[in-house]
mmCIF file of C-alpha atoms and ligand atoms in Angstrom:
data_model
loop_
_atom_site.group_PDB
_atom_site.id
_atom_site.type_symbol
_atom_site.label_atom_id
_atom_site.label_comp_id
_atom_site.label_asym_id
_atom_site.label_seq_id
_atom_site.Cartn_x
_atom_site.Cartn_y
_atom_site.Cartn_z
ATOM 1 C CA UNK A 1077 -15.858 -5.008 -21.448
ATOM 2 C CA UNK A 1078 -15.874 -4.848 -17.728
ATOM 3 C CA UNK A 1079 -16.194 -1.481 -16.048
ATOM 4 C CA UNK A 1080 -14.157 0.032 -12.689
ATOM 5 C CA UNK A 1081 -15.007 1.578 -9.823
ATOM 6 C CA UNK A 1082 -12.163 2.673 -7.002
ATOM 7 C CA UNK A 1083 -12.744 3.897 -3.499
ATOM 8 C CA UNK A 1084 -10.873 6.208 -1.171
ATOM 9 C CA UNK A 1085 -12.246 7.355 2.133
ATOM 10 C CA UNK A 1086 -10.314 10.711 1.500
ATOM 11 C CA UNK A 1087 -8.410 12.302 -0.977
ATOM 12 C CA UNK A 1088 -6.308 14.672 -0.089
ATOM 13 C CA UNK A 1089 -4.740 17.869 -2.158
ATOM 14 C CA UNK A 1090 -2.104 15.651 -3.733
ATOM 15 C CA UNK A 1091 -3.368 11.964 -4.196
ATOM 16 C CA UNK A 1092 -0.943 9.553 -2.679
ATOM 17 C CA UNK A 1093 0.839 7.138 -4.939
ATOM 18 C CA UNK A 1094 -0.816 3.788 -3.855
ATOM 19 C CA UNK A 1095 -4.209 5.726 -4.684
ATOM 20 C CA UNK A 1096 -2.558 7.056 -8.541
ATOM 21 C CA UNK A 1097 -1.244 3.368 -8.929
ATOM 22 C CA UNK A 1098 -5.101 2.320 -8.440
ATOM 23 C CA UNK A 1099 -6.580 5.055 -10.613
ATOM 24 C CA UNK A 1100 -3.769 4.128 -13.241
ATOM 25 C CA UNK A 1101 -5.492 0.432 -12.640
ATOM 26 C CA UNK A 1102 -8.516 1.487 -13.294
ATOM 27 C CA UNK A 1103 -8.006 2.903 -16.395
ATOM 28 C CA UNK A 1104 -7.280 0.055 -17.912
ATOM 29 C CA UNK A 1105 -11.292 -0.788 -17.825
ATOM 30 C CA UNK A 1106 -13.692 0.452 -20.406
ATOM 31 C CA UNK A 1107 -15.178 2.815 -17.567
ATOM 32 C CA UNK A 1108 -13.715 4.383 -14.567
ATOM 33 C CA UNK A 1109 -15.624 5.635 -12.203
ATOM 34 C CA UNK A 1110 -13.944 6.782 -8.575
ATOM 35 C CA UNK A 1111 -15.806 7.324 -5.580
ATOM 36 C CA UNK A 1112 -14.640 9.236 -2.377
ATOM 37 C CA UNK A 1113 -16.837 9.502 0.956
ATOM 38 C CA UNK A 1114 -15.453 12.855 1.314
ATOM 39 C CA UNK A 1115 -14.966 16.294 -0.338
ATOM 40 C CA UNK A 1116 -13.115 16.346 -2.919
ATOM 41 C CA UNK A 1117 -10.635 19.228 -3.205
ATOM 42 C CA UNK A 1118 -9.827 21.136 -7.138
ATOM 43 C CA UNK A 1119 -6.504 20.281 -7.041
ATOM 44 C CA UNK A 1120 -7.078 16.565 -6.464
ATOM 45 C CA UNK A 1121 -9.885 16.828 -9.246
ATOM 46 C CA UNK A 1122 -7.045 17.889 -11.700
ATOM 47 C CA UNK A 1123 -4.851 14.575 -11.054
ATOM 48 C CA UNK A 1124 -7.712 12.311 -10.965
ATOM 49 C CA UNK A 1125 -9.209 13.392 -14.327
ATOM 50 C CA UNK A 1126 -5.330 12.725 -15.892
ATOM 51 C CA UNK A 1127 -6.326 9.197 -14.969
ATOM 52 C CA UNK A 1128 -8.929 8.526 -17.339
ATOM 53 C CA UNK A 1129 -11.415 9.063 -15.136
ATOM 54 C CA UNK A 1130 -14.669 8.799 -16.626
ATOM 55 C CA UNK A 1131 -17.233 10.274 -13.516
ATOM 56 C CA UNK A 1132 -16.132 11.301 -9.878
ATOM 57 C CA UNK A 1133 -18.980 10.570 -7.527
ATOM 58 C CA UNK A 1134 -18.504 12.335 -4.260
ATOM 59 C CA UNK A 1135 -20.481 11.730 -0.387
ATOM 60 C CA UNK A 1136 -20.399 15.181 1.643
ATOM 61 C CA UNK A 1137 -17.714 13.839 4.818
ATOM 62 C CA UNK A 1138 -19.041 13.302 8.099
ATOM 63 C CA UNK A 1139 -16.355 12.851 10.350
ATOM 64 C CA UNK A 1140 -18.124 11.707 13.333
ATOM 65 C CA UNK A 1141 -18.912 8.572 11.814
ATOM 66 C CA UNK A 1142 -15.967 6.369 10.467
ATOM 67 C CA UNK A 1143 -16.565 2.725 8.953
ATOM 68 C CA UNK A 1144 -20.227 2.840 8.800
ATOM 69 C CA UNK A 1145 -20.031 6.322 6.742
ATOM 70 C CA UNK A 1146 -17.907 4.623 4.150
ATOM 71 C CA UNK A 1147 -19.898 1.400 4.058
ATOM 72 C CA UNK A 1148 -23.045 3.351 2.816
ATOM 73 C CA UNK A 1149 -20.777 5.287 0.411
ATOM 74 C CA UNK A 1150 -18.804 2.419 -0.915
ATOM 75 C CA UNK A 1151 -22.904 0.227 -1.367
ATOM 76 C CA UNK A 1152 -24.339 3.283 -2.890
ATOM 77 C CA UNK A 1153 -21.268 3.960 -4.833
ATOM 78 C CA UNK A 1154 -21.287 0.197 -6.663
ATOM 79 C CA UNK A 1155 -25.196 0.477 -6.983
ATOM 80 C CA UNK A 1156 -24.717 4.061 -8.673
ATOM 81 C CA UNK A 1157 -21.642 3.017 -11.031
ATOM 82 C CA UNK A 1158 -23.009 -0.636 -11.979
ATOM 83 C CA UNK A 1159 -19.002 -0.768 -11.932
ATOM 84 C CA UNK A 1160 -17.679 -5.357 -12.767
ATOM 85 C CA UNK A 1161 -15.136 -4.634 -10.166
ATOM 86 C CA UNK A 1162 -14.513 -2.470 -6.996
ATOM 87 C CA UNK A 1163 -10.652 -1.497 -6.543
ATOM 88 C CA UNK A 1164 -9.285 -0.635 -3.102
ATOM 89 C CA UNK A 1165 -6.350 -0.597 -1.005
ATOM 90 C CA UNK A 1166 -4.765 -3.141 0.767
ATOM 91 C CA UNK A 1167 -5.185 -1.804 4.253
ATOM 92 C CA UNK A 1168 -6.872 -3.395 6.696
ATOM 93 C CA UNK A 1169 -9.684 -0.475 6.681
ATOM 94 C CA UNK A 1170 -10.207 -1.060 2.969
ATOM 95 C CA UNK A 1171 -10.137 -5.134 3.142
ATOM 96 C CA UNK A 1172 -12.824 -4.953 5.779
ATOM 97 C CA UNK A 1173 -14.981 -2.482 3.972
ATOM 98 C CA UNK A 1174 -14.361 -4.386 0.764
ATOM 99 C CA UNK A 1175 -15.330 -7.903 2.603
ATOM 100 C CA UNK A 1176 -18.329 -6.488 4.242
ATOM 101 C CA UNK A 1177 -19.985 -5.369 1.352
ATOM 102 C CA UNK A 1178 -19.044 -8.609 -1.308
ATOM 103 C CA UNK A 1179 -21.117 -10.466 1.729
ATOM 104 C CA UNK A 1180 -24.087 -8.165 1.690
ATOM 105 C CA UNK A 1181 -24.147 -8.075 -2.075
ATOM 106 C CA UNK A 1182 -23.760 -11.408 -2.464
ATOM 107 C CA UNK A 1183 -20.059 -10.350 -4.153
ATOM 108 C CA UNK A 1184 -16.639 -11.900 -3.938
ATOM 109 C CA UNK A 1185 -13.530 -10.522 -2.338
ATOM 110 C CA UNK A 1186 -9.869 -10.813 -3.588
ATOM 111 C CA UNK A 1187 -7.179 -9.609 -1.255
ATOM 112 C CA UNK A 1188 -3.185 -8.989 -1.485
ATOM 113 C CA UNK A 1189 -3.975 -8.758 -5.391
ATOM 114 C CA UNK A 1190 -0.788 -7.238 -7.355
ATOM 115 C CA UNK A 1191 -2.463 -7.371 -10.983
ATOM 116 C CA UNK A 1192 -6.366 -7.216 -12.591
ATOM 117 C CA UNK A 1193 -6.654 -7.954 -16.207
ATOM 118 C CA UNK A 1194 -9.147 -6.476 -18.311
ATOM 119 C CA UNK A 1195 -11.218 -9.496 -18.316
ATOM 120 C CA UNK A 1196 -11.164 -9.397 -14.333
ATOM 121 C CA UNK A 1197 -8.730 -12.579 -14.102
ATOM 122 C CA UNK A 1198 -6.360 -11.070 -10.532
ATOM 123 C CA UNK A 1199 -3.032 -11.945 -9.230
ATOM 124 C CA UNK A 1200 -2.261 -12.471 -6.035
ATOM 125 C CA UNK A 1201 0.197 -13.304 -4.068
ATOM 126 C CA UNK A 1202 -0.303 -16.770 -1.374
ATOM 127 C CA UNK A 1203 1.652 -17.930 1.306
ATOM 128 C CA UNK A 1204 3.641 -14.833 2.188
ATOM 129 C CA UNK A 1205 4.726 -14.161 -1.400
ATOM 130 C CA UNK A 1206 5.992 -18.003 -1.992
ATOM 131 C CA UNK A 1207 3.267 -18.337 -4.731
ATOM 132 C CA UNK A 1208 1.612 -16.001 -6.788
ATOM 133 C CA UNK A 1209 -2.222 -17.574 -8.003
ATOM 134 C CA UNK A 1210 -4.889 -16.579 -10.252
ATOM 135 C CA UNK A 1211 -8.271 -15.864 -9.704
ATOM 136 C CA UNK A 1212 -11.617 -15.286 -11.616
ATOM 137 C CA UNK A 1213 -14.873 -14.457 -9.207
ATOM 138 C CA UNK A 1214 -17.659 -16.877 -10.278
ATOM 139 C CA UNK A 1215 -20.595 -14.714 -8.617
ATOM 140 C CA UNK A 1216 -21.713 -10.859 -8.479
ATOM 141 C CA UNK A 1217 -19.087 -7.584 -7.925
ATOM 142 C CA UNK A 1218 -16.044 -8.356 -7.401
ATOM 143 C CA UNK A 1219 -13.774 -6.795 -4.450
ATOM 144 C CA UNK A 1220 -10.088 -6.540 -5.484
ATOM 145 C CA UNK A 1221 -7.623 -4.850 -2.509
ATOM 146 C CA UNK A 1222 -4.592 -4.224 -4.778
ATOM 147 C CA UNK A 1223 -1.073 -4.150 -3.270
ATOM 148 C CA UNK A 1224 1.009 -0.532 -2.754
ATOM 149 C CA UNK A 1225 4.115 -0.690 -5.321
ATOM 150 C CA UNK A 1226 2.234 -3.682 -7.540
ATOM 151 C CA UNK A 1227 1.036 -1.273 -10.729
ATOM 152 C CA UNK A 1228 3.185 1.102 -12.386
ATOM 153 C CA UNK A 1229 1.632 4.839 -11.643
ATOM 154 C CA UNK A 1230 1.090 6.029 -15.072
ATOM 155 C CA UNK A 1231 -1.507 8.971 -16.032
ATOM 156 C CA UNK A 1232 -2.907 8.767 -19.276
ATOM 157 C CA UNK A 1233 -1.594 11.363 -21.761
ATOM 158 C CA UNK A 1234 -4.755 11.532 -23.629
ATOM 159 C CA UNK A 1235 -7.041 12.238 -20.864
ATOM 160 C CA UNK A 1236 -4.754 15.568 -19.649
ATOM 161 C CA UNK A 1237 -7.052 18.548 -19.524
ATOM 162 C CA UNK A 1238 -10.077 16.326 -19.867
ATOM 163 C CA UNK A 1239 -13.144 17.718 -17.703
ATOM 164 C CA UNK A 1240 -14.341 15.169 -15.250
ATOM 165 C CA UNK A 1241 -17.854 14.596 -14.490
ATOM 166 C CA UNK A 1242 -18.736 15.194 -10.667
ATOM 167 C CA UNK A 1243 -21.587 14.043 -9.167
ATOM 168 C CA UNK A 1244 -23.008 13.614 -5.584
ATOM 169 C CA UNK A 1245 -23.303 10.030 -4.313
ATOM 170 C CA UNK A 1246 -26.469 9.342 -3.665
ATOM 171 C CA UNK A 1247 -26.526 7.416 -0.440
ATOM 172 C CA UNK A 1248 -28.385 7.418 3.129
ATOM 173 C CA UNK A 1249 -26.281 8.057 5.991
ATOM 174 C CA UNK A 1250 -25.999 5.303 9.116
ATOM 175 C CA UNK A 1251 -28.624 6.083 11.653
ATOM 176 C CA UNK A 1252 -27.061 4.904 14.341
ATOM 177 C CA UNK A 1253 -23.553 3.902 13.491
ATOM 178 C CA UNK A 1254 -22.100 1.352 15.642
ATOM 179 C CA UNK A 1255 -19.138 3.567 16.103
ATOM 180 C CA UNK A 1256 -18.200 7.319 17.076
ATOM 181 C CA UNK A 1257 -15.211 8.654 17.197
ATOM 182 C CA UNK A 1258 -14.508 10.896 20.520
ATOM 183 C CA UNK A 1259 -11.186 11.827 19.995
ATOM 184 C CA UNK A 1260 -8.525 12.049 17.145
ATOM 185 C CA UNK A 1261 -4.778 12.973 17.536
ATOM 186 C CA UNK A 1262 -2.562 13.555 14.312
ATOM 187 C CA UNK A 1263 0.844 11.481 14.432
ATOM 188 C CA UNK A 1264 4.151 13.198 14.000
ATOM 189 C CA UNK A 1265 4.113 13.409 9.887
ATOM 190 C CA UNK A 1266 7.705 12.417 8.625
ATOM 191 C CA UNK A 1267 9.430 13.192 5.574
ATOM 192 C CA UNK A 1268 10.044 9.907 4.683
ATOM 193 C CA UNK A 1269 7.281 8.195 2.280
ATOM 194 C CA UNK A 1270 5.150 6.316 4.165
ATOM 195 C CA UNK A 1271 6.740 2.369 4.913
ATOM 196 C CA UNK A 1272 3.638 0.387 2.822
ATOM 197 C CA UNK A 1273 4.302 2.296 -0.112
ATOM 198 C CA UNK A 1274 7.605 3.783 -0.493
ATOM 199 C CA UNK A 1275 9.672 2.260 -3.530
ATOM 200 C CA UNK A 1276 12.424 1.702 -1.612
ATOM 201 C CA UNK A 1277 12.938 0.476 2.089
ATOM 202 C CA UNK A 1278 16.187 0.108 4.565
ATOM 203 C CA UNK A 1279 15.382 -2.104 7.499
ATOM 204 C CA UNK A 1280 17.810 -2.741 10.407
ATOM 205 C CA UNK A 1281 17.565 -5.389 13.067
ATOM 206 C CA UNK A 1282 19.204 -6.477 16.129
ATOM 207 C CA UNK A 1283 22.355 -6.256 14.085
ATOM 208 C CA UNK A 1284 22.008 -2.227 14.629
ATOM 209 C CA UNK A 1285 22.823 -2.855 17.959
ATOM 210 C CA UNK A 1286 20.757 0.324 19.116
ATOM 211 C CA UNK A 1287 21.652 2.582 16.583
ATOM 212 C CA UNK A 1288 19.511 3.367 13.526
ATOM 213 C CA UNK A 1289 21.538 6.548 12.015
ATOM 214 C CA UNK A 1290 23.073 4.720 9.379
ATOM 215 C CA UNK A 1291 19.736 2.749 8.278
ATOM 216 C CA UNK A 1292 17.726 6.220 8.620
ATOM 217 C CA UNK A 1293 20.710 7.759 6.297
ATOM 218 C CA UNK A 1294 20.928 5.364 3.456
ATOM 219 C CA UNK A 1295 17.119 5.409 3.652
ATOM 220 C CA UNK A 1296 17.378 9.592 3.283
ATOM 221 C CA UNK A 1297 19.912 8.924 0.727
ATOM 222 C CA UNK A 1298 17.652 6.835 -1.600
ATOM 223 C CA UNK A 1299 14.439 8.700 -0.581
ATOM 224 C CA UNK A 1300 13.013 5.725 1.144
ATOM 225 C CA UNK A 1301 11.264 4.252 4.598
ATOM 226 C CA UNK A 1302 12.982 2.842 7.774
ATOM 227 C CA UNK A 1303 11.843 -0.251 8.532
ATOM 228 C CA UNK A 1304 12.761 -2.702 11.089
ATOM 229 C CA UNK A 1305 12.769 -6.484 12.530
ATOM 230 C CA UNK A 1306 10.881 -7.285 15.538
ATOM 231 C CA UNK A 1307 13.940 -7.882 17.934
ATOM 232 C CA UNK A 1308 14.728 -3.814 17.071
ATOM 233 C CA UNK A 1309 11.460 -2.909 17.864
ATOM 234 C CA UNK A 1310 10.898 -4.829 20.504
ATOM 235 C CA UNK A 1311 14.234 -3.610 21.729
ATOM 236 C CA UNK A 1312 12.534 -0.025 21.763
ATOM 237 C CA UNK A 1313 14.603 1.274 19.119
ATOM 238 C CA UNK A 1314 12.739 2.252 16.626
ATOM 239 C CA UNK A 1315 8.385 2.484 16.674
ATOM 240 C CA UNK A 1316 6.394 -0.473 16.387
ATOM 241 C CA UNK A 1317 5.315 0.969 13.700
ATOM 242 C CA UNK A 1318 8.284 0.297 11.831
ATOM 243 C CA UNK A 1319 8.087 -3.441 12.219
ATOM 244 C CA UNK A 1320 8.092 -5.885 9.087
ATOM 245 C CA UNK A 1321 6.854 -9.459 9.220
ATOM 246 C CA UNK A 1322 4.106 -11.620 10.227
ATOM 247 C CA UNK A 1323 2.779 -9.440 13.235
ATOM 248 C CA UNK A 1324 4.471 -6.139 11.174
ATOM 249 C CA UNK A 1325 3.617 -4.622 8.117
ATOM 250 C CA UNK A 1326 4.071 -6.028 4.664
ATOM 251 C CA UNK A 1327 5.805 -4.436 2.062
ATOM 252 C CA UNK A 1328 6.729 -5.195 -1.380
ATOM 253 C CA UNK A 1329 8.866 -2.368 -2.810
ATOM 254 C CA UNK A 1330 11.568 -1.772 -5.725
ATOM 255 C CA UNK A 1331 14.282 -2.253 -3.475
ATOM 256 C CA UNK A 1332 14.681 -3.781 0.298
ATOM 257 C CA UNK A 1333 17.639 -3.372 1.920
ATOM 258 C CA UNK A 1334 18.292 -5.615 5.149
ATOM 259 C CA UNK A 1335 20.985 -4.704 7.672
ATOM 260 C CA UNK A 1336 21.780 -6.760 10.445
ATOM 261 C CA UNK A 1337 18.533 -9.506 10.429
ATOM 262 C CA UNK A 1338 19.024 -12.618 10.859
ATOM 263 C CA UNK A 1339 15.908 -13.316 8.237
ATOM 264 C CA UNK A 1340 13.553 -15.277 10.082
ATOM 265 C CA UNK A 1341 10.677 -16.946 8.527
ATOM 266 C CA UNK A 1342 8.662 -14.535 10.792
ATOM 267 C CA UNK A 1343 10.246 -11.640 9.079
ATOM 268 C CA UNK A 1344 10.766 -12.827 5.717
ATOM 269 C CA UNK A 1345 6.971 -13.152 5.738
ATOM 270 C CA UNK A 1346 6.715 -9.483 5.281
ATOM 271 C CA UNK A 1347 9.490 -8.249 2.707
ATOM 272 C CA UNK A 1348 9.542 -11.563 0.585
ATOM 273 C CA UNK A 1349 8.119 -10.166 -2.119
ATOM 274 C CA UNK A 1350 10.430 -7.028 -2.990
ATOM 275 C CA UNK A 1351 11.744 -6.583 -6.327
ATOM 276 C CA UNK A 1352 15.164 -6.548 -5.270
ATOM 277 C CA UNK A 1353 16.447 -7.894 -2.107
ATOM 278 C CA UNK A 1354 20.058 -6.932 -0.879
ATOM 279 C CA UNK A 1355 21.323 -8.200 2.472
ATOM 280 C CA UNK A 1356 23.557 -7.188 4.729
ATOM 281 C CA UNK A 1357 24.562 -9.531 7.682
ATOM 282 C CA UNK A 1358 28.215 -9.978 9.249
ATOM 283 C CA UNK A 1359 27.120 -13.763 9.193
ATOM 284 C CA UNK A 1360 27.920 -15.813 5.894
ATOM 285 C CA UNK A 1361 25.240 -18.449 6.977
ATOM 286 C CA UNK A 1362 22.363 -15.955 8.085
ATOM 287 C CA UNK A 1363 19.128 -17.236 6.194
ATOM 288 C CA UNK A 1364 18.405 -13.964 4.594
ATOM 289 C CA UNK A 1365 20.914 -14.847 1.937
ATOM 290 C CA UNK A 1366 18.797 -17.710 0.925
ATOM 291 C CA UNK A 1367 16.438 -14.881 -0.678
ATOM 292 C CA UNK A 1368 18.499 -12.001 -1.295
ATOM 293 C CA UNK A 1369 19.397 -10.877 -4.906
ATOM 294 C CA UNK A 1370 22.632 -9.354 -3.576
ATOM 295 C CA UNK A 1371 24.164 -10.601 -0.461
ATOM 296 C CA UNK A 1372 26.803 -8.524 1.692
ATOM 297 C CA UNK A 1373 28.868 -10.089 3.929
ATOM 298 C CA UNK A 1374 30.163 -7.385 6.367
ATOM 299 C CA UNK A 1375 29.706 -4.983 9.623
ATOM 300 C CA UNK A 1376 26.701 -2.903 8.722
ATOM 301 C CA UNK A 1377 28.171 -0.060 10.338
ATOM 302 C CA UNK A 1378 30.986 0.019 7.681
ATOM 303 C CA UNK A 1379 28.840 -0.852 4.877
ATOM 304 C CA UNK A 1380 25.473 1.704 5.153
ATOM 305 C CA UNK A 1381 28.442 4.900 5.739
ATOM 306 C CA UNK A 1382 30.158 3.834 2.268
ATOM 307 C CA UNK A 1383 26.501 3.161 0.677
ATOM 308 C CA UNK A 1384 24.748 6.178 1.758
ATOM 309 C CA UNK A 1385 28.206 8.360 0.888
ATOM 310 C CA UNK A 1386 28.837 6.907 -2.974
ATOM 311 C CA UNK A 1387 24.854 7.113 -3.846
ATOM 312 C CA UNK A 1388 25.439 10.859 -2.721
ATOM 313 C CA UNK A 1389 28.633 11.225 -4.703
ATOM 314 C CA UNK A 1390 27.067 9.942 -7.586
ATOM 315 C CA UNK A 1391 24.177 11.905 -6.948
ATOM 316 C CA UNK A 1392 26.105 15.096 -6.759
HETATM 317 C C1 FAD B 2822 4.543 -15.552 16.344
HETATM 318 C C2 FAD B 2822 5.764 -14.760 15.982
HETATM 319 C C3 FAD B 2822 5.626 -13.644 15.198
HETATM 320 C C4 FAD B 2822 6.756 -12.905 14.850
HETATM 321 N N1 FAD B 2822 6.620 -11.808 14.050
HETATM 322 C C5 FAD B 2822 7.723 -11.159 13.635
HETATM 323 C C6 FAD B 2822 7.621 -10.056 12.752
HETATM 324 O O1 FAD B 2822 6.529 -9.618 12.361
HETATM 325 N N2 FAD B 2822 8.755 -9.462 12.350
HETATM 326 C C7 FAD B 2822 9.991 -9.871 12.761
HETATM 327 O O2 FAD B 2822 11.002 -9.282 12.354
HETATM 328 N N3 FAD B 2822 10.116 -10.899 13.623
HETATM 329 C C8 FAD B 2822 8.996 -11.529 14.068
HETATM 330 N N4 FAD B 2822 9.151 -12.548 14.948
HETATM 331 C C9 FAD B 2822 10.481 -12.787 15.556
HETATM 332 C C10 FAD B 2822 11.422 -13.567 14.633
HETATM 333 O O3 FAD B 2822 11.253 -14.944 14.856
HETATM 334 C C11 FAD B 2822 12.898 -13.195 14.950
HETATM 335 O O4 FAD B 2822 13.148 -13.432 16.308
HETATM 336 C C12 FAD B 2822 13.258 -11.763 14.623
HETATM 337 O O5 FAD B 2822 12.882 -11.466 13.300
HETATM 338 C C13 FAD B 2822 14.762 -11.581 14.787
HETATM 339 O O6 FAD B 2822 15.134 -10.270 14.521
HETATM 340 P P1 FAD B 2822 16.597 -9.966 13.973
HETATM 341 O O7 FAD B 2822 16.826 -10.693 12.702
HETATM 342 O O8 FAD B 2822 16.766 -8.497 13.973
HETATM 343 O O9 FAD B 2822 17.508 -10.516 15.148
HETATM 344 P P2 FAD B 2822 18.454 -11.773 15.159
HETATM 345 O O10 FAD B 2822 17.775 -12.999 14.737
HETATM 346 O O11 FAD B 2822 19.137 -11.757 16.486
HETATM 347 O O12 FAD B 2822 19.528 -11.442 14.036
HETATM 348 C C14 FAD B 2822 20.440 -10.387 14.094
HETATM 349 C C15 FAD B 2822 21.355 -10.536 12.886
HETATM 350 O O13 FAD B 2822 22.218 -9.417 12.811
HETATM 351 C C16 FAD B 2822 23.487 -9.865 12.395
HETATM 352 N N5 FAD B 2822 24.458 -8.881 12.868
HETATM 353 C C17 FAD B 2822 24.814 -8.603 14.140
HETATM 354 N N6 FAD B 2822 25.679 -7.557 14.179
HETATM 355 C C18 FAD B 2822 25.874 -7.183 12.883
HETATM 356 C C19 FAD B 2822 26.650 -6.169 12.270
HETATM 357 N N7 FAD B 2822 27.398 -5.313 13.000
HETATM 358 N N8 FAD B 2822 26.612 -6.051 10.922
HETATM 359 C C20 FAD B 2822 25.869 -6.905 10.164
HETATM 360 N N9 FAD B 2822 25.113 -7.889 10.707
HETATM 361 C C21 FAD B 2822 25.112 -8.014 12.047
HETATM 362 C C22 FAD B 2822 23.652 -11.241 13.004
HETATM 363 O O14 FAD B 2822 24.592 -12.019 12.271
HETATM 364 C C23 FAD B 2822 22.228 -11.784 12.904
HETATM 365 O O15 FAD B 2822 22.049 -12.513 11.697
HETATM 366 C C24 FAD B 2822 8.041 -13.296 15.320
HETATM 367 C C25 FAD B 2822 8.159 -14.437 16.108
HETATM 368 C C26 FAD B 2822 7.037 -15.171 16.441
HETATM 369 C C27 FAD B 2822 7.199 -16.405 17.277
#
């Protein structure tokens, strides 16, 4: 039976829950190995070894190097774990990495993947989540960049308490990497889980007519991310950051809520493939109806108020 290996670049005190959704992933494998180009801290030891996780093989950080530092951890890790397939995120940091190396071993690459079987057959998703396809790798390791929100986080009961096996990774550091890093700046951290991963997402458009409150307040209500269309964000409303779509993010959560966008293909391209749609859009003909689960037909700044207000009530 195939064997596992996942990759973070760091892993912080509390593991974040794209990275537990790929260590529950992994443990589906007949070995799990997980690799991190960084130190390792106890408490993040703990979680991982509820995982199933057979050996942790950790590379001593450097952080004056960036992509070439986890290149040679991410070759030496696969050469050290003999690990079938190579799990990462679906970040563009992790898809480059991931590509990189399936070309210099002689691999293959998967991307946008939302399932791996046991016998390495992955699911993906194609044309902006209009098709979902199979795939088996015909040559070498196989690079899979799984989807945030696509596996059900789910530590293994029998491995609780189980003491995990920590080794260096034995690899040779760039000599001259091709880039440095001069400066770094830490971003305002918010509250809200992060937009690629959160299980739930509110996203307002031009509809919000400058004011985000009531998105940001049904999205405190359910404990989810503010997203937005481009017109908002191009509007300067609300962080680029925030935008979903073709030149946005993409997100698949539990639950997408749409207020006041229109539902452009250019949009739909990045939210398509949520669990549960629900629009909201004063216009009876807008085109996000065509894909929403639950359509609302109303002025979005009587709607979110009732929303966020009754999911408090009941939460009360
Ligand atoms: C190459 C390219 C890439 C693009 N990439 C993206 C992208 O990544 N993401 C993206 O979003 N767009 C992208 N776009 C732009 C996209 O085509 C649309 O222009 C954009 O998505 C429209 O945003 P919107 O739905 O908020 O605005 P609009 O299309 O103007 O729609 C606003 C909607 O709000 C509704 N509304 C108004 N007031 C209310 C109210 N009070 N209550 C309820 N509903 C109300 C209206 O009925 C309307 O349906 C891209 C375009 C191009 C050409």
């Amino acid at each position: 039976m195939p064997s596992a290996l996942v990759f973070f670049n760091e892993l912080s005190d509390a593991p974040s829950k794209a990275q537990r959704e790929l260590l529950t992933l992994a443990s589906r494998f007949d070995r799990a190995t997980l690799a991190v180009a960084s130190e390792v801290p106890q408490s993040a030891q703990d979680v991982v070894s509820g995982y199933g996780v057979d050996k942790l093989l950790v590379a001593p950080g450097n952080d004056d190097v960036f992509i070439d530092h986890a290149l040679s951890a991410l070759a030496a890790a696969v050469k050290q774990s003999e690990a079938d397939v190579v799990l990462v995120a679906n970040d563009n940091f992790n898809r480059e990495i991931a590509a990189r190396l399936a070309v210099r071993l002689d691999g293959a690459v998967i991307t946008d993947a939302i399932d791996v079987s046991a016998d390495l057959v992955v699911t993906k998703d194609e044309l902006a989540g209009s098709y979902s396809a199979q795939a088996k790798a015909t040559n070498g390791t196989l690079f899979v960049t799984v989807k945030p929100n696509s596996i059900e986080d789910a530590p293994q009961p029998q491995s609780q308490g189980q003491q995990l096996e920590v080794q260096p990774l034995d690899y040779e550091a760039a000599a001259t990497p091709a880039i440095r890093i001069v400066a770094t700046e830490a971003k305002a951290v918010s509250d809200r889980p992060k937009l690629t991963e959160a299980r739930v997402v509110v996203a307002g458009g031009r509809g919000v007519n400058g004011d985000f409150g009531p998105v940001e307040d049904l999205a405190d209500a359910l404990a989810g991310a503010v997203g937005a269309s481009r017109a908002a964000t191009d509007a300067g409303w609300i962080s680029h950051d925030a935008q979903i779509g073709q030149t946005g993010v993409t997100v698949s959560p539990q639950l997408f809520i749409s207020a006041g966008i229109s539902g452009a293909i250019q949009q739909k391209a990045g939210m398509q493939t949520s669990k549960c749609i629900i629009a909201i859009n004063k216009d009876v003909d807008a085109p996000v109806f065509e894909i929403a689960d639950f359509g609302i037909v109303g002025d979005l700044a009587k709607v979110l108020p009732q929303a966020a207000e009754e999911i408090r009530r009941r939460q009360a």
